[in-house]
Coordinates of C-alpha atoms in Angstrom, one line a residue:
A1049 CA -49.5 -46.5 -1.7
G1050 CA -46.4 -44.9 -1.8
R1051 CA -47.3 -41.9 -3.7
R1052 CA -51.0 -41.8 -1.3
A1053 CA -48.6 -41.5 1.7
A1054 CA -46.1 -38.6 -0.2
I1055 CA -49.2 -36.6 -1.1
K1056 CA -50.3 -37.2 2.8
M1057 CA -47.2 -36.0 4.3
A1058 CA -47.0 -33.3 2.1
E1059 CA -50.0 -32.1 3.3
E1060 CA -49.4 -32.3 7.0
S1061 CA -46.4 -30.7 6.6
P1062 CA -46.1 -27.1 7.4
E1063 CA -45.6 -24.3 4.6
E1064 CA -42.3 -23.4 4.2
T1065 CA -41.8 -19.4 5.5
T1066 CA -39.6 -16.6 4.2
E1067 CA -38.2 -15.4 7.1
P1068 CA -36.2 -11.6 6.4
K1069 CA -32.9 -12.1 6.0
T1070 CA -31.2 -10.1 9.7
P1071 CA -28.9 -7.5 8.6
T1072 CA -25.5 -8.6 10.1
L1073 CA -23.2 -6.6 12.4
E1074 CA -21.4 -5.7 9.4
E1075 CA -24.3 -4.8 6.4
E1076 CA -25.4 -2.2 9.7
G1077 CA -22.0 -0.7 10.6
A1078 CA -21.2 0.4 6.9
G1079 CA -18.2 -2.3 6.0
C1080 CA -17.0 -1.2 9.4
G1081 CA -18.9 -3.7 12.2
V1082 CA -16.3 -5.3 13.3
C1083 CA -14.7 -2.1 13.9
A1084 CA -17.2 -1.7 16.9
V1085 CA -16.5 -2.7 20.3
T1086 CA -18.4 -2.8 23.9
P1087 CA -17.6 -0.4 26.8
D1088 CA -16.0 -2.3 29.4
F1089 CA -12.6 -3.8 30.6
D1090 CA -12.7 -6.5 27.5
G1091 CA -13.9 -4.6 25.0
L1092 CA -11.3 -0.7 25.8
I1093 CA -8.0 -2.6 27.0
G1094 CA -8.5 -6.5 26.9
T1095 CA -5.6 -7.8 28.7
R1096 CA -7.3 -10.9 30.1
K1097 CA -7.8 -11.7 25.9
Y1098 CA -4.0 -10.7 24.6
D1099 CA -0.7 -10.5 25.9
Y1100 CA 0.4 -7.4 25.4
S1101 CA 3.6 -8.5 26.4
Y1102 CA 4.2 -9.7 23.2
L1103 CA 3.7 -7.4 21.8
C1104 CA 6.2 -5.1 23.5
T1105 CA 8.6 -7.4 24.1
P1106 CA 11.6 -7.8 21.5
S1107 CA 12.9 -11.4 21.2
M1108 CA 15.4 -12.4 18.8
P1109 CA 15.2 -15.6 16.4
W1110 CA 18.2 -17.3 18.4
A1111 CA 17.5 -17.1 21.7
G1112 CA 16.6 -20.6 23.0
G1113 CA 12.9 -22.7 22.3
G1114 CA 13.3 -19.6 19.7
V1115 CA 10.8 -16.9 18.4
S1116 CA 6.9 -18.2 20.1
P1117 CA 3.8 -17.4 17.1
P1118 CA 1.8 -14.3 18.2
M1119 CA -1.7 -14.8 18.9
F1120 CA -3.8 -16.1 15.7
L1121 CA -6.8 -12.8 14.8
G1122 CA -9.3 -14.0 12.7
K1123 CA -10.4 -12.0 9.8
D1124 CA -13.1 -10.6 11.8
E1125 CA -12.5 -11.0 14.8
K1126 CA -13.1 -8.0 17.0
L1127 CA -10.2 -6.3 18.6
P1128 CA -9.9 -4.6 22.2
L1129 CA -9.2 0.0 21.9
M1130 CA -6.0 0.1 23.3
L1131 CA -4.6 -3.0 20.9
A1132 CA -6.2 -1.7 17.7
L1133 CA -5.1 2.0 18.1
L1134 CA -1.2 0.2 19.6
M1135 CA -1.2 -1.6 15.8
G1136 CA -2.7 0.8 13.8
L1137 CA 0.0 3.2 14.9
Q1138 CA 3.3 1.1 14.5
H1139 CA 1.3 0.0 11.1
S1140 CA 1.2 3.5 10.3
L1141 CA 4.4 4.7 11.2
A1142 CA 6.0 1.4 9.2
M1143 CA 4.5 2.7 6.1
V1144 CA 4.3 6.4 6.1
S1145 CA 8.9 6.5 5.3
G1146 CA 8.0 3.5 2.1
I1147 CA 4.6 5.9 0.7
A1148 CA 6.8 8.7 1.0
T1149 CA 10.1 7.7 -0.5
N1150 CA 8.1 7.1 -4.6
P1151 CA 7.4 11.3 -4.4
L1152 CA 11.0 11.6 -2.8
L1153 CA 13.0 9.9 -5.4
I1154 CA 10.7 11.8 -8.6
A1155 CA 11.0 14.8 -7.5
G1156 CA 14.7 14.2 -6.3
D1157 CA 16.1 13.2 -10.2
A1158 CA 15.4 16.8 -11.0
C1159 CA 17.6 18.7 -8.3
F1160 CA 21.0 17.7 -9.9
P1161 CA 22.5 20.1 -11.3
W1162 CA 23.5 18.2 -14.6
Q1163 CA 19.4 17.1 -14.5
L1164 CA 18.1 20.6 -13.3
D1165 CA 14.6 21.9 -13.0
S1166 CA 14.0 23.6 -10.5
A1167 CA 10.0 23.6 -10.6
M1168 CA 9.7 19.8 -9.7
C1169 CA 13.0 20.3 -7.4
D1170 CA 11.0 22.3 -5.9
S1171 CA 7.4 20.0 -5.5
Q1172 CA 9.2 17.6 -3.7
S1173 CA 7.2 18.2 -0.8
Y1174 CA 3.6 18.8 -2.1
L1175 CA 4.5 16.0 -3.9
I1176 CA 4.7 13.6 -0.7
S1177 CA 1.9 15.3 1.4
A1178 CA -0.2 14.4 -1.7
A1179 CA 0.8 10.9 -1.5
W1180 CA 0.2 10.4 2.1
I1181 CA -3.6 11.7 2.0
T1182 CA -3.8 10.1 -1.2
S1183 CA -2.9 6.7 0.2
G1184 CA -5.5 7.6 3.1
I1185 CA -8.3 8.6 2.0
L1186 CA -8.1 6.0 -0.5
T1187 CA -7.4 3.0 2.8
V1188 CA -10.8 4.2 4.4
V1189 CA -12.1 3.0 0.9
Q1190 CA -10.9 -0.5 1.7
V1191 CA -11.4 -1.1 4.5
F1192 CA -14.8 0.1 4.7
R1193 CA -16.1 -2.0 1.4
L1194 CA -19.3 -0.3 0.2
K1195 CA -21.3 -1.5 -1.7
L1196 CA -22.7 0.1 -4.7
C1197 CA -26.4 0.7 -5.1
G1198 CA -28.5 -1.2 -6.7
S1199 CA -26.4 -4.0 -7.7
K1200 CA -23.9 -6.4 -6.3
Y1201 CA -20.8 -5.1 -6.4
Y1202 CA -18.7 -2.8 -4.0
L1203 CA -16.2 -0.4 -3.8
G1204 CA -13.4 -1.9 -1.8
T1205 CA -12.1 -5.2 -0.3
G1206 CA -13.1 -5.1 3.2
L1207 CA -9.2 -6.0 4.3
I1208 CA -6.7 -4.6 5.3
S1209 CA -5.4 -3.4 2.3
V1210 CA -3.0 -0.4 2.8
M1211 CA -3.4 2.1 -0.2
G1212 CA -0.2 3.3 -1.1
S1213 CA 2.9 4.7 -3.3
S1214 CA 3.7 1.6 -5.3
F1215 CA 7.3 1.2 -6.0
T1216 CA 6.5 -1.1 -9.0
F1217 CA 6.0 2.2 -11.3
L1218 CA 9.2 3.9 -10.5
P1219 CA 11.4 3.4 -12.7
V1220 CA 8.9 4.8 -15.5
A1221 CA 8.1 7.4 -12.7
R1222 CA 11.8 8.5 -12.7
D1223 CA 12.9 7.8 -16.5
M1224 CA 9.9 9.9 -18.0
V1225 CA 10.6 12.7 -15.8
V1226 CA 14.7 12.5 -16.5
S1227 CA 14.1 11.5 -19.7
E1228 CA 11.8 15.0 -20.6
I1229 CA 15.0 16.8 -18.7
F1230 CA 17.7 15.8 -21.9
E1231 CA 15.2 16.3 -24.4
A1232 CA 14.8 19.9 -23.3
Q1233 CA 18.4 20.3 -23.1
Q1234 CA 19.3 18.5 -26.3
E1235 CA 16.6 21.2 -28.4
G1236 CA 18.2 23.9 -25.8
K1237 CA 15.5 24.9 -24.3
C1238 CA 16.5 25.1 -21.0
N1239 CA 18.0 28.8 -19.3
S1240 CA 21.5 29.8 -19.5
D1241 CA 22.3 28.7 -16.1
G1242 CA 20.9 24.9 -16.8
D1243 CA 17.8 25.1 -15.3
C1244 CA 15.1 23.2 -17.6
V1245 CA 12.3 24.9 -15.4
G1246 CA 8.2 23.0 -15.8
Y1247 CA 10.0 19.8 -17.6
G1248 CA 10.2 17.8 -15.5
K1249 CA 6.9 18.6 -14.4
K1250 CA 5.6 17.8 -18.4
G1251 CA 7.4 14.5 -18.2
Y1252 CA 5.6 13.1 -14.7
G1253 CA 2.6 14.6 -15.4
K1254 CA 2.5 12.7 -19.0
F1255 CA 3.8 9.6 -16.2
L1256 CA 0.2 10.8 -14.3
G1257 CA -1.6 10.3 -17.4
T1258 CA -0.2 6.6 -18.5
A1259 CA -1.4 5.5 -14.6
M1260 CA -5.1 7.2 -15.1
V1261 CA -5.9 5.4 -18.7
A1262 CA -4.2 1.9 -16.9
G1263 CA -6.5 2.5 -14.2
L1264 CA -9.3 2.6 -16.3
F1265 CA -7.7 -0.6 -17.8
E1266 CA -7.3 -2.3 -14.7
L1267 CA -10.8 -1.6 -13.3
G1268 CA -12.2 -3.5 -16.5
L1269 CA -10.6 -6.6 -15.8
A1270 CA -11.8 -6.2 -12.4
M1271 CA -15.4 -6.3 -13.4
L1272 CA -15.4 -9.8 -15.3
P1273 CA -15.5 -13.1 -14.3
P1274 CA -13.1 -14.9 -11.9
Q1275 CA -13.1 -17.9 -14.6
I1276 CA -12.2 -14.6 -17.4
R1277 CA -9.5 -13.4 -15.5
R1278 CA -7.9 -16.7 -14.7
K1279 CA -7.0 -17.3 -18.2
F1280 CA -5.3 -14.1 -18.6
F1281 CA -3.5 -14.3 -15.1
P1282 CA -3.2 -18.2 -14.7
D1283 CA -1.3 -19.2 -11.5
V1284 CA 2.0 -19.4 -13.7
V1285 CA 2.3 -15.6 -14.6
T1286 CA 0.9 -14.3 -11.3
G1287 CA 3.2 -16.6 -8.7
V1288 CA 6.1 -15.0 -11.1
A1289 CA 5.2 -11.7 -11.1
V1290 CA 4.8 -11.3 -7.5
M1291 CA 7.9 -12.8 -6.6
L1292 CA 9.8 -11.3 -8.6
I1293 CA 8.7 -8.0 -6.9
G1294 CA 9.6 -9.7 -4.0
G1295 CA 12.8 -10.3 -5.5
A1296 CA 12.7 -6.9 -5.8
L1297 CA 12.0 -5.3 -2.5
I1298 CA 15.4 -7.0 -1.1
S1299 CA 17.9 -4.0 -2.6
A1300 CA 15.5 -1.9 -1.7
G1301 CA 15.5 -3.6 2.0
I1302 CA 19.3 -3.6 1.5
K1303 CA 19.0 0.3 0.5
Y1304 CA 17.0 1.2 3.7
I1305 CA 20.1 -0.8 6.6
G1306 CA 22.8 1.5 5.0
G1307 CA 20.8 4.8 5.1
G1308 CA 17.9 5.2 2.3
V1309 CA 17.0 4.3 -1.1
F1310 CA 17.7 8.2 -2.6
C1311 CA 20.7 8.2 -0.8
A1312 CA 22.0 4.7 -1.8
E1313 CA 21.3 5.3 -5.7
N1314 CA 22.7 8.8 -6.0
D1315 CA 26.1 7.4 -4.3
L1316 CA 28.2 7.3 -7.2
S1317 CA 27.2 9.7 -9.1
A1318 CA 27.3 12.4 -5.8
S1319 CA 30.9 10.7 -5.5
A1320 CA 31.8 11.6 -9.0
S1321 CA 30.5 14.8 -9.1
F1322 CA 31.0 16.1 -6.0
G1323 CA 34.7 13.9 -5.1
G1324 CA 32.5 12.6 -1.8
P1325 CA 29.8 10.2 -1.3
Q1326 CA 26.5 10.5 -0.8
L1327 CA 25.3 11.8 2.3
C1328 CA 21.8 10.2 3.4
T1329 CA 19.6 12.8 4.4
E1330 CA 16.6 10.7 5.2
N1331 CA 17.2 9.4 9.1
G1332 CA 16.4 13.2 10.5
N1333 CA 19.1 14.3 13.0
V1334 CA 21.3 11.8 12.3
V1335 CA 23.5 12.5 8.6
L1336 CA 26.1 9.7 7.5
P1337 CA 27.3 9.0 4.5
F1338 CA 25.9 5.4 2.7
G1339 CA 27.1 2.5 4.5
A1340 CA 28.3 4.2 7.5
P1341 CA 28.6 1.4 10.3
E1342 CA 26.4 3.6 12.7
Y1343 CA 23.2 2.9 10.1
I1344 CA 23.9 -0.7 9.9
G1345 CA 24.5 -1.5 13.7

């Protein structure tokens, strides 16, 4: 009886129809559907949705009641156009100097008289421009998260992941540039005035080649299943690595407070060679010795 009832119910139940999946706004917008705004007051200005006074009013941690937390914004939440432009400008201004610091330090090492490579030193502005252009292009790729044709893989994260020069590789790059110049000096390949033209560039080229090979290795690791990647990089390893990177960046923040990274790292060597403190030229028209009270405030 139970079997006959089940058969009867199956015969009476309508057949399930598979409806075509409606593409989401994120898919229709090529990975940037969240960027689409409605052409009305809330979509363009959004003062009724977001408190602009929080964005523009400074608050001090020691004030009464502490600092109020910011408004929570979800991952794919649509922001008013004006708010998105203001936040984007704020973040871009904060990141411009950080992206330019690495090429500034790498090329700056070849500007000192005792390790001079005029060709590498003159490439400073070119390297900074290349870092900014590359950062912008790769940031667009990361944010848009394009799906690769005919596969389940995506190019990019779809998150606000700003791509830029990393301080993690800075010691390696600087050491390869300076080591190449020192080797040229020991072998007598430099000019009579001590200018080792092109040897700093040669060391930097070796660093770029190493970075390209390492990038292909990381690409291969990214294609592995998550279960296998976790065996290579357990939580203990990744957690310690992130903690050490954060600890190392504390010193960079202190150097910025004192006048700049390049100025701080070359202060002692400049004092020994020129008999005076290293002047910080990374702050526009404000040129003062490292650690000046005007920098610290």
